Amino acid sequence: MNIWKMKILSAAAVLFSVILSLDAQSGGELRLADIFCDGAIIQRELPLPIWGTDLPAKKIKVSFAGQELSATADKDGRWKVVASAVKEGGPFQIEVQSETGKAAVKDIYSGEVWIFAGESLLDRTIDRIPAEADGAPQKQIRYFMAPRQFARAPCDTLPGRWKNFASGTEDMPALAYYFADEIRRKLNVPVGIIVCSVPESLSHAWMHKDSIKGIKQLGQIESYVEVIQNYEMKISGTYRGLQEFSRADDDIRYSGALKRFQMWAKSNDAKKILKNNAEAEQWQEKIQDWVENSMQRESKGIALLEEQKTWPLAIQIASGIIADPRTSGARPSALFNGMINPLVPYSIKGFVFCQGESDASWERGQVYFDILSNLIKNWRSTWNKAQNQKKGDLPFIYMQLQGIKDDKIISAEECSLLRLSQASVIEKVNVTAMVVSYDIIPDAGKDAVIQPGNMKEEAQRLALSALGRFYNQKVVCSGPIFDSVTVGDGSLRLKFKYADSGLIAGKTGSTEKIRGFETGSPDGLFKEAEVTADKNFIVIKTPGVVNNVRYGWGLKPEANLYNKEGLPAVPFTVNLTDK
């Protein structure tokens, strides 16, 4: 057997065993849930569920903050107690004991706890303590980095540990740090951040399976799940043995796969692949069994592949059209099962969700409102049910899609459509906030990493949203949001919320003109509009017939409308034919 094939199969077998282990319930001696470890931050002023496992029917005693609690492990070995709320401060200690053993967790502080979940934006870390840090973060800002786990069914374990700045910051997302520091400074309480981050993860990977079923347009996901299960059952075979992956059974994200394949086929990476199982350079480690003559340098071979209605799964993975579903954030419910479920029912203040880049497609953009609103509803109901609460909307903040610097993968229309879907959630789902960031664009360069200064600005906007919406602080927490339009003789007058202080061009009100507004004619063409600001109104001159007005359209919109607090306006579109 080819040595590379042996390596592939060996790695696959190990991965398969890991996946199986995630699905298994822990058992045996007394054990606390993984989130309870030294240095933890717990949510102040809320009851604190404390849970774990032991042998069935064992009696468990728990001591916390002067409270003595008890429970009995159920038939599956699970047990839970609920401690009364404590105010901010510490340190506290949790002590647990039963016939099978004892456990203790020390150096616990009470403050504000937020779960940060999502994709690439959370993958940019803070490598060192910022120069402006005043020393307080050593104890008052802590974070729990959830390991990246993918599971077929909800699992209970999430190995990790709470860290503070004394133990290093090499893996803490910069966005989370700057947010936590803003909250700490304003409220003067400890802040804990639980980070669940997987780059390039799709929204449906973070959703419970029941939430996915609730979205009609994602019905094909169930077929996709079946394909993945078959994929894993055949994991001991060759890649060719995994059969073909039908586009008809595909998740709707992949209906644009042909376009992505064509782009990849023209790239330098594609030229590294040689025909007939010859040396394949960087792809050799991933793919051994090429379908004969289906991939080669000659245009004839590429055309042949483009015309096929099904593409071999191995080739799709190799070319980057799709990620390997065994190990990626493309797998439905995999990240909810592996990374969110183990945190339930830990008491928290709320969620920050940083996801969207991977869902920026024409198909996804049309249904992203349903996707995100269902995800929010399900996460809240999951916590409420586990905490025996009949109702209660945990705060949910999410990042709107940032500025995108190139159009190789996503078009301006796809990007704009996703932003509109995201913006509609704050209008229709209670106790939510959205942070606008189209004006923050990764610097040019190979890695396109957003610089720390920009990351800090995004985090400050996040903190403003939290402080204004969920901590009752008297701050302006949003940029201008379109409210209504009045159609006049040769002009339009657009009213904005969150602009009582006035509307300006640029963050500081420079003398440049306001840009980013476009008017659409009956033939569907848009052109830049000349506008002026009048307090919290925008006035647009309309010499001809105008059917639509839109603002902030494109990958990286040339849009510069802000309120005087320096927060950007939310992109929008309005149809005037109904007015």
Coordinates of C-alpha atoms in Angstrom, one line a residue:
M1 CA 0.0 0.0 0.0
N2 CA 1.2 3.5 -0.8
I3 CA 2.8 5.1 2.2
W4 CA 0.7 8.3 1.9
K5 CA -2.5 6.2 1.8
M6 CA -1.4 4.4 5.0
K7 CA -0.9 7.8 6.7
I8 CA -4.3 9.0 5.5
L9 CA -6.1 5.9 6.8
S10 CA -4.2 5.9 10.1
A11 CA -5.1 9.6 10.7
A12 CA -8.7 8.9 9.7
A13 CA -9.0 6.0 12.1
V14 CA -7.7 8.1 15.0
L15 CA -10.1 11.0 14.1
F16 CA -13.0 8.6 14.0
S17 CA -12.2 7.2 17.4
V18 CA -12.0 10.8 18.7
I19 CA -15.5 11.5 17.3
L20 CA -16.9 8.4 18.9
S21 CA -15.4 9.3 22.2
L22 CA -17.1 12.7 22.1
D23 CA -20.4 11.0 21.7
A24 CA -19.9 8.8 24.7
Q25 CA -21.1 9.9 28.2
S26 CA -18.5 10.0 30.9
G27 CA -19.0 7.7 33.9
G28 CA -17.1 6.3 36.9
E29 CA -16.0 8.4 39.9
L30 CA -17.1 11.8 41.0
R31 CA -16.5 14.5 38.5
L32 CA -17.4 18.2 38.1
A33 CA -18.3 19.6 34.7
D34 CA -15.2 20.8 32.9
I35 CA -16.2 24.5 33.1
F36 CA -15.7 24.3 36.9
C37 CA -12.0 24.6 37.4
D38 CA -9.6 26.8 39.3
G39 CA -9.8 30.4 38.4
A40 CA -13.4 30.4 37.1
I41 CA -15.6 33.4 36.8
I42 CA -19.2 32.9 37.6
Q43 CA -22.2 35.1 36.8
R44 CA -23.0 37.5 39.6
E45 CA -26.5 37.9 41.0
L46 CA -27.9 34.8 39.3
P47 CA -28.5 31.3 40.7
L48 CA -25.5 29.1 40.0
P49 CA -26.1 25.6 38.7
I50 CA -23.3 23.3 39.6
W51 CA -23.3 19.9 38.0
G52 CA -21.2 16.8 37.1
T53 CA -21.3 13.0 37.0
D54 CA -20.8 10.1 39.4
L55 CA -22.0 6.5 39.7
P56 CA -25.8 6.2 39.5
A57 CA -27.6 6.7 42.8
K58 CA -24.6 8.1 44.6
K59 CA -25.3 11.0 47.1
I60 CA -23.3 14.2 46.3
K61 CA -22.7 17.0 48.8
V62 CA -21.7 20.5 47.5
S63 CA -20.4 23.4 49.5
F64 CA -20.3 26.9 48.1
A65 CA -20.2 30.4 49.6
G66 CA -21.6 29.2 53.0
Q67 CA -24.3 27.0 51.3
E68 CA -24.6 23.3 51.8
L69 CA -26.3 21.5 48.9
S70 CA -27.0 17.9 48.0
A71 CA -28.1 15.8 45.1
T72 CA -28.4 12.2 43.9
A73 CA -26.9 11.0 40.7
D74 CA -29.6 9.8 38.2
K75 CA -29.5 6.5 36.3
D76 CA -27.1 8.0 33.8
G77 CA -24.8 9.3 36.5
R78 CA -25.7 12.9 36.1
W79 CA -26.3 15.2 39.1
K80 CA -27.0 18.9 39.6
V81 CA -27.5 21.4 42.4
V82 CA -28.4 25.1 42.2
A83 CA -26.6 27.5 44.5
S84 CA -28.1 30.9 45.5
A85 CA -26.8 34.0 43.7
V86 CA -23.8 35.9 45.1
K87 CA -22.7 39.5 44.4
E88 CA -19.5 40.4 42.6
G89 CA -16.3 39.6 44.4
G90 CA -14.3 36.6 45.6
P91 CA -12.4 34.5 45.9
F92 CA -14.9 31.6 46.4
Q93 CA -14.4 27.9 46.5
I94 CA -16.6 24.9 45.5
E95 CA -16.1 21.6 47.3
V96 CA -17.8 18.4 46.2
Q97 CA -17.7 15.0 47.7
S98 CA -19.4 11.5 47.5
E99 CA -18.5 7.9 48.3
T100 CA -16.4 7.7 45.1
G101 CA -14.2 10.8 45.7
K102 CA -14.0 14.5 46.3
A103 CA -13.1 17.6 44.2
A104 CA -12.4 21.2 44.9
V105 CA -12.3 24.3 42.8
K106 CA -10.6 27.4 44.1
D107 CA -9.9 31.0 43.2
I108 CA -13.4 31.6 41.8
Y109 CA -14.6 35.2 41.3
S110 CA -18.1 36.4 40.7
G111 CA -18.7 39.0 37.9
E112 CA -20.0 39.1 34.3
V113 CA -19.8 36.1 32.0
W114 CA -20.2 36.1 28.3
I115 CA -19.9 33.4 25.7
F116 CA -18.1 34.4 22.5
A117 CA -18.8 32.0 19.6
G118 CA -18.2 32.1 15.9
E119 CA -15.5 32.0 13.2
S120 CA -12.5 33.8 11.9
L121 CA -12.9 37.1 13.8
L122 CA -12.3 35.2 17.1
D123 CA -9.2 33.6 15.6
R124 CA -7.1 36.8 15.9
T125 CA -5.4 36.7 19.2
I126 CA -3.8 39.1 21.6
D127 CA -0.2 38.0 21.9
R128 CA 0.7 40.1 24.9
I129 CA -0.9 42.4 27.5
P130 CA -1.6 45.7 25.9
A131 CA 0.7 48.6 27.0
E132 CA -2.3 50.5 28.4
A133 CA -3.3 47.6 30.7
D134 CA -3.3 48.8 34.4
G135 CA -2.6 45.5 36.1
A136 CA -6.1 44.8 37.2
P137 CA -6.7 42.3 34.4
Q138 CA -4.4 39.9 36.1
K139 CA -7.3 38.8 38.3
Q140 CA -10.4 40.5 36.9
I141 CA -10.3 39.3 33.3
R142 CA -10.3 35.6 32.7
Y143 CA -11.1 33.4 29.8
F144 CA -11.9 29.8 29.1
M145 CA -10.8 28.6 25.6
A146 CA -13.1 25.8 24.5
P147 CA -11.2 23.1 22.5
R148 CA -12.5 22.7 19.0
Q149 CA -14.8 19.7 19.2
F150 CA -17.1 18.3 16.5
A151 CA -19.7 15.8 17.6
R152 CA -22.6 13.9 16.0
A153 CA -24.7 14.1 19.1
P154 CA -24.7 16.5 22.1
C155 CA -21.8 15.7 24.4
D156 CA -21.1 16.7 28.0
T157 CA -17.3 17.1 28.1
L158 CA -15.3 20.2 27.1
P159 CA -11.7 19.9 28.4
G160 CA -10.2 23.2 29.0
R161 CA -9.2 25.6 31.8
W162 CA -9.7 29.1 32.9
K163 CA -6.8 31.4 32.3
N164 CA -5.8 34.9 33.4
F165 CA -3.0 37.2 32.2
A166 CA -0.5 35.7 34.6
S167 CA -0.8 32.4 32.8
G168 CA -0.4 33.8 29.3
T169 CA -2.6 35.4 26.6
E170 CA -1.3 33.6 23.5
D171 CA -4.7 32.2 22.6
M172 CA -7.1 34.8 23.8
P173 CA -9.0 36.6 21.0
A174 CA -8.2 40.3 20.9
L175 CA -11.9 41.1 20.4
A176 CA -12.8 39.3 23.6
Y177 CA -10.0 40.9 25.6
Y178 CA -10.8 44.5 24.6
F179 CA -14.5 43.8 25.2
A180 CA -13.9 42.4 28.6
D181 CA -11.6 45.3 29.6
E182 CA -14.2 47.8 28.6
I183 CA -16.9 46.1 30.7
R184 CA -14.5 45.7 33.6
R185 CA -13.6 49.4 33.6
K186 CA -17.2 50.6 33.3
L187 CA -18.8 48.2 35.8
N188 CA -15.7 47.6 38.1
V189 CA -16.4 43.9 38.3
P190 CA -14.5 40.8 37.2
V191 CA -15.3 39.6 33.6
G192 CA -15.1 36.1 32.3
I193 CA -15.2 35.2 28.6
I194 CA -15.9 31.7 27.3
V195 CA -14.5 31.4 23.8
C196 CA -15.9 28.9 21.3
S197 CA -14.1 29.6 18.0
V198 CA -13.8 27.6 14.8
P199 CA -12.5 29.4 11.6
E200 CA -14.7 29.2 8.5
S201 CA -17.5 27.6 10.4
L202 CA -21.0 27.7 8.9
S203 CA -24.0 28.9 10.9
H204 CA -25.8 25.5 10.8
A205 CA -22.8 23.9 12.6
W206 CA -23.7 26.1 15.6
M207 CA -27.4 25.2 15.5
H208 CA -29.2 22.4 17.3
K209 CA -30.6 19.9 14.8
D210 CA -34.2 20.9 15.7
S211 CA -33.4 24.5 14.8
I212 CA -32.2 23.4 11.4
K213 CA -35.4 21.4 10.8
G214 CA -37.4 24.5 11.6
I215 CA -36.0 26.3 8.5
K216 CA -37.8 25.1 5.4
Q217 CA -35.0 26.3 3.1
L218 CA -32.4 24.2 4.9
G219 CA -34.4 21.0 4.5
Q220 CA -31.6 19.6 2.3
I221 CA -29.4 19.6 5.4
E222 CA -30.9 16.3 6.5
S223 CA -29.8 14.7 3.2
Y224 CA -26.4 16.2 3.9
V225 CA -26.3 14.6 7.3
E226 CA -27.0 11.2 5.8
V227 CA -24.1 11.7 3.3
I228 CA -21.8 12.6 6.1
Q229 CA -22.8 9.5 8.1
N230 CA -22.2 7.3 5.1
Y231 CA -18.9 9.1 4.7
E232 CA -17.8 8.2 8.2
M233 CA -19.0 4.6 7.9
K234 CA -16.7 4.2 4.9
I235 CA -13.8 5.9 6.6
S236 CA -11.7 2.7 6.6
G237 CA -11.8 2.6 2.8
T238 CA -10.1 4.8 0.3
Y239 CA -11.2 8.2 -0.7
R240 CA -12.6 6.8 -3.9
G241 CA -14.5 4.3 -1.8
L242 CA -16.4 7.2 -0.2
Q243 CA -18.5 7.4 -3.4
E244 CA -19.6 10.6 -5.1
F245 CA -21.2 13.6 -3.4
S246 CA -24.3 14.7 -5.3
R247 CA -24.9 18.4 -5.7
A248 CA -28.6 17.6 -5.5
D249 CA -28.1 16.3 -1.9
D250 CA -25.8 19.2 -1.1
D251 CA -26.3 21.9 1.5
I252 CA -27.5 25.0 -0.3
R253 CA -24.1 26.7 0.5
Y254 CA -22.5 24.5 -2.2
S255 CA -24.8 25.3 -5.1
G256 CA -22.3 28.0 -6.0
A257 CA -19.5 25.4 -5.9
L258 CA -19.0 25.5 -9.7
K259 CA -18.1 29.1 -9.6
R260 CA -15.6 28.5 -6.8
F261 CA -14.1 25.5 -8.7
Q262 CA -13.6 27.6 -11.8
M263 CA -11.7 30.2 -9.8
W264 CA -9.6 27.5 -8.1
A265 CA -8.9 25.7 -11.4
K266 CA -7.3 28.9 -12.8
S267 CA -5.1 29.4 -9.7
N268 CA -1.5 28.4 -9.2
D269 CA -2.5 25.8 -6.7
A270 CA -4.5 23.9 -9.3
K271 CA -1.5 23.7 -11.6
K272 CA 0.3 21.7 -8.9
I273 CA -2.0 18.8 -9.4
L274 CA -0.9 16.3 -12.1
K275 CA -2.9 13.7 -13.8
N276 CA -3.1 9.9 -13.3
N277 CA -2.0 9.8 -9.6
A278 CA 1.3 11.4 -10.3
E279 CA 3.0 13.3 -7.6
A280 CA 0.4 15.9 -6.4
E281 CA 2.7 18.0 -4.2
Q282 CA 0.7 19.7 -1.4
W283 CA -2.4 17.8 -2.0
Q284 CA -0.7 14.4 -2.0
E285 CA -1.1 14.2 1.8
K286 CA -4.9 14.8 1.5
I287 CA -5.9 12.9 -1.6
Q288 CA -4.4 9.7 -3.0
D289 CA -7.1 8.3 -5.2
W290 CA -7.9 10.7 -8.0
V291 CA -10.6 9.8 -10.5
E292 CA -8.6 9.0 -13.6
N293 CA -8.3 12.0 -16.0
S294 CA -10.9 14.1 -14.2
M295 CA -8.3 16.6 -13.0
Q296 CA -5.4 17.7 -15.1
R297 CA -3.8 20.8 -16.4
E298 CA -5.3 20.6 -19.9
S299 CA -8.5 22.7 -20.4
K300 CA -10.2 19.6 -21.7
G301 CA -10.0 17.9 -18.3
I302 CA -11.3 21.0 -16.5
A303 CA -14.2 21.3 -18.9
L304 CA -15.0 17.6 -18.3
L305 CA -15.2 18.2 -14.6
E306 CA -17.3 21.3 -14.9
E307 CA -19.9 19.4 -17.0
Q308 CA -20.4 16.7 -14.4
K309 CA -23.5 16.9 -12.3
T310 CA -21.6 15.1 -9.5
W311 CA -18.1 15.6 -8.5
P312 CA -16.0 13.1 -6.5
L313 CA -16.0 14.2 -2.9
A314 CA -12.3 13.8 -2.7
I315 CA -11.7 16.4 -5.5
Q316 CA -14.1 18.9 -3.9
I317 CA -12.2 18.6 -0.6
A318 CA -8.8 18.9 -2.3
S319 CA -9.7 22.0 -4.3
G320 CA -11.2 23.7 -1.3
I321 CA -14.7 23.8 -2.8
I322 CA -15.8 22.3 0.5
A323 CA -14.0 21.6 3.7
D324 CA -13.5 18.1 5.0
P325 CA -16.9 17.5 6.8
R326 CA -15.4 15.2 9.3
T327 CA -13.2 17.9 10.8
S328 CA -14.7 21.2 9.8
G329 CA -17.3 23.7 10.8
A330 CA -19.4 22.7 7.8
R331 CA -21.0 19.8 9.6
P332 CA -24.6 20.4 10.7
S333 CA -24.9 20.8 14.5
A334 CA -21.3 19.6 15.1
L335 CA -20.2 22.7 17.0
F336 CA -23.4 23.0 19.0
N337 CA -23.0 19.4 20.0
G338 CA -19.3 19.6 20.7
M339 CA -18.8 23.1 22.1
I340 CA -22.1 24.8 23.2
N341 CA -24.0 21.9 24.7
P342 CA -21.3 21.1 27.3
L343 CA -21.6 24.6 28.7
V344 CA -25.3 24.3 29.5
P345 CA -26.6 25.3 32.1
Y346 CA -23.7 27.5 33.2
S347 CA -25.0 30.9 34.4
I348 CA -24.1 33.6 31.9
K349 CA -25.0 37.2 31.1
G350 CA -25.3 36.6 27.4
F351 CA -23.8 35.7 24.0
V352 CA -21.6 37.4 21.4
F353 CA -21.8 35.8 18.0
C354 CA -19.2 36.5 15.4
Q355 CA -20.2 34.6 12.3
G356 CA -21.2 35.4 8.8
E357 CA -18.3 35.3 6.4
S358 CA -18.8 31.6 5.6
D359 CA -22.6 32.2 5.0
A360 CA -22.1 35.1 2.6
S361 CA -23.7 33.6 -0.5
W362 CA -26.8 34.4 -2.5
E363 CA -28.6 31.3 -1.2
R364 CA -27.6 31.8 2.4
G365 CA -28.2 35.5 2.4
Q366 CA -31.9 35.0 1.6
V367 CA -32.4 32.8 4.6
Y368 CA -29.9 34.1 7.1
F369 CA -32.6 36.0 9.0
D370 CA -34.3 32.6 9.7
I371 CA -31.0 31.0 10.4
L372 CA -29.8 33.6 13.0
S373 CA -33.2 34.1 14.6
N374 CA -33.7 30.4 15.0
L375 CA -30.2 30.0 16.5
I376 CA -30.9 32.8 19.0
K377 CA -34.3 31.3 20.0
N378 CA -32.8 27.8 20.4
W379 CA -29.8 28.8 22.5
R380 CA -32.0 30.8 24.8
S381 CA -34.6 28.0 25.2
T382 CA -31.8 25.5 25.7
W383 CA -30.5 27.5 28.7
N384 CA -34.0 28.2 30.0
K385 CA -35.0 24.6 29.9
A386 CA -31.8 23.4 31.6
Q387 CA -32.2 26.1 34.3
N388 CA -35.9 25.3 34.8
Q389 CA -36.9 28.8 33.7
K390 CA -40.2 29.2 31.9
K391 CA -39.0 32.3 30.1
G392 CA -36.1 34.8 29.9
D393 CA -34.3 36.2 26.9
L394 CA -30.6 36.1 27.4
P395 CA -28.9 39.1 25.7
F396 CA -27.5 38.3 22.3
I397 CA -25.1 40.5 20.5
Y398 CA -23.8 39.7 17.0
M399 CA -21.3 41.2 14.6
Q400 CA -22.5 42.3 11.2
L401 CA -20.3 41.3 8.3
Q402 CA -17.1 43.4 8.1
G403 CA -15.8 45.1 5.0
I404 CA -14.4 42.5 2.5
K405 CA -11.4 43.5 0.5
D406 CA -11.7 41.3 -2.6
D407 CA -14.5 39.6 -4.6
K408 CA -12.8 36.3 -5.5
I409 CA -15.1 34.3 -3.3
I410 CA -18.1 36.6 -2.5
S411 CA -19.8 39.2 -4.7
A412 CA -20.9 42.6 -3.6
E413 CA -24.6 41.5 -4.0
E414 CA -24.1 38.4 -1.8
C415 CA -22.2 40.5 0.8
S416 CA -24.9 43.2 0.9
L417 CA -27.7 40.7 1.1
L418 CA -26.2 39.0 4.1
R419 CA -25.8 42.4 5.9
L420 CA -29.5 43.2 5.2
S421 CA -30.6 39.8 6.6
Q422 CA -28.4 40.4 9.7
A423 CA -29.8 43.9 10.2
S424 CA -33.4 42.6 10.1
V425 CA -32.8 40.5 13.2
I426 CA -32.4 43.4 15.6
E427 CA -35.8 44.8 14.4
K428 CA -37.7 41.6 14.9
V429 CA -36.0 39.6 17.7
N430 CA -36.1 41.0 21.2
V431 CA -33.1 41.6 23.5
T432 CA -30.6 41.6 20.6
A433 CA -27.9 44.1 19.5
M434 CA -25.9 44.3 16.3
V435 CA -22.4 45.8 15.9
V436 CA -21.8 47.4 12.5
S437 CA -18.3 47.0 11.1
Y438 CA -18.3 47.4 7.3
D439 CA -16.0 50.4 7.8
I440 CA -13.4 48.2 9.4
I441 CA -11.5 46.3 6.7
P442 CA -8.5 44.0 7.0
D443 CA -5.3 45.7 5.9
A444 CA -3.9 44.6 2.5
G445 CA -1.4 41.8 2.6
K446 CA -1.1 38.1 2.5
D447 CA -2.8 37.3 5.8
A448 CA -5.3 40.2 5.8
V449 CA -5.1 40.4 9.5
I450 CA -7.2 43.2 11.2
Q451 CA -4.8 45.3 13.2
P452 CA -5.1 45.6 17.0
G453 CA -6.2 49.2 16.8
N454 CA -9.2 48.2 14.6
M455 CA -9.9 45.2 16.7
K456 CA -10.1 47.4 19.8
E457 CA -12.5 49.7 18.0
E458 CA -14.8 46.8 17.2
A459 CA -14.6 45.6 20.8
Q460 CA -15.5 49.1 22.0
R461 CA -18.6 49.0 19.8
L462 CA -19.5 45.6 21.3
A463 CA -19.1 47.0 24.8
L464 CA -21.2 50.0 24.0
S465 CA -24.0 47.7 22.8
A466 CA -23.8 45.7 26.0
L467 CA -23.6 48.7 28.3
G468 CA -26.5 50.6 26.6
R469 CA -28.8 47.7 25.9
F470 CA -28.2 45.2 28.7
Y471 CA -26.6 47.2 31.6
N472 CA -28.9 50.2 31.5
Q473 CA -26.0 52.6 31.0
K474 CA -26.9 56.0 29.5
V475 CA -24.8 55.7 26.4
V476 CA -25.6 55.9 22.7
C477 CA -25.1 52.3 21.7
S478 CA -25.9 52.2 18.0
G479 CA -25.1 54.0 14.8
P480 CA -28.0 55.7 12.8
I481 CA -30.7 53.3 11.8
F482 CA -33.2 54.2 9.0
D483 CA -36.6 54.9 10.4
S484 CA -38.9 56.3 7.7
V485 CA -39.0 58.2 4.4
T486 CA -41.1 61.1 3.2
V487 CA -41.5 61.6 -0.5
G488 CA -41.6 65.2 -1.6
D489 CA -41.5 67.1 -4.9
G490 CA -38.1 66.3 -6.3
S491 CA -36.6 65.1 -3.0
L492 CA -36.7 62.4 -0.4
R493 CA -36.4 63.0 3.3
L494 CA -35.0 60.0 5.3
K495 CA -35.4 60.0 9.1
F496 CA -32.9 58.1 11.3
K497 CA -33.0 56.7 14.8
Y498 CA -30.0 56.9 17.1
A499 CA -29.0 60.3 15.6
D500 CA -30.5 62.8 18.0
S501 CA -27.1 64.6 18.1
G502 CA -27.0 64.9 14.4
L503 CA -25.6 63.1 11.3
I504 CA -22.1 63.7 10.1
A505 CA -19.7 62.6 7.3
G506 CA -17.0 60.4 8.8
K507 CA -16.3 59.5 12.4
T508 CA -15.2 63.0 13.4
G509 CA -17.5 65.1 11.1
S510 CA -14.9 66.1 8.5
T511 CA -15.7 68.5 5.7
E512 CA -16.0 65.6 3.1
K513 CA -19.4 65.0 1.6
I514 CA -21.7 62.2 2.8
R515 CA -21.2 59.1 0.6
G516 CA -22.8 55.7 0.3
F517 CA -26.4 56.6 -0.8
E518 CA -27.6 55.3 -4.1
T519 CA -30.9 55.8 -5.9
G520 CA -32.5 53.1 -8.2
S521 CA -34.4 53.9 -11.3
P522 CA -37.3 51.9 -12.8
D523 CA -34.8 50.0 -15.1
G524 CA -33.0 48.6 -12.0
L525 CA -29.9 50.7 -12.3
F526 CA -28.4 52.5 -9.3
K527 CA -26.4 55.7 -9.2
E528 CA -24.7 57.6 -6.4
A529 CA -27.0 60.2 -4.8
E530 CA -26.2 63.7 -3.7
V531 CA -27.3 64.1 -0.1
T532 CA -27.3 66.6 2.7
A533 CA -27.7 66.2 6.4
D534 CA -30.3 68.1 8.4
K535 CA -30.2 67.1 12.1
N536 CA -31.3 63.5 12.1
F537 CA -32.6 63.6 8.5
I538 CA -30.9 62.9 5.2
V539 CA -32.2 64.8 2.2
I540 CA -31.8 63.4 -1.3
K541 CA -32.5 65.3 -4.4
T542 CA -34.4 63.2 -7.0
P543 CA -34.6 64.9 -10.4
G544 CA -36.0 61.7 -12.0
V545 CA -38.1 58.8 -11.1
V546 CA -36.7 56.8 -8.1
N547 CA -37.9 53.4 -7.2
N548 CA -35.4 52.5 -4.5
V549 CA -32.9 54.0 -2.1
R550 CA -30.0 52.0 -0.6
Y551 CA -27.1 52.8 1.7
G552 CA -23.9 50.9 2.4
W553 CA -24.0 48.5 -0.5
G554 CA -21.0 46.5 -1.6
L555 CA -18.1 44.5 -0.3
K556 CA -16.4 47.5 1.4
P557 CA -18.9 50.3 1.0
E558 CA -17.7 53.8 0.3
A559 CA -20.2 54.8 3.0
N560 CA -19.4 57.4 5.7
L561 CA -22.6 58.3 7.5
Y562 CA -22.1 58.4 11.3
N563 CA -23.8 59.9 14.3
K564 CA -21.8 62.4 16.4
E565 CA -20.9 59.6 18.8
G566 CA -18.8 58.2 16.0
L567 CA -20.9 55.1 15.2
P568 CA -21.6 54.1 11.6
A569 CA -25.0 53.9 10.1
V570 CA -26.6 50.5 9.5
P571 CA -26.8 49.6 5.8
F572 CA -30.4 49.4 4.4
T573 CA -32.6 49.5 1.3
V574 CA -36.1 50.9 0.9
N575 CA -38.6 50.3 -1.9
L576 CA -40.4 53.6 -2.7
T577 CA -43.0 52.1 -5.0
D578 CA -45.0 51.2 -1.9
K579 CA -44.9 54.7 -0.5

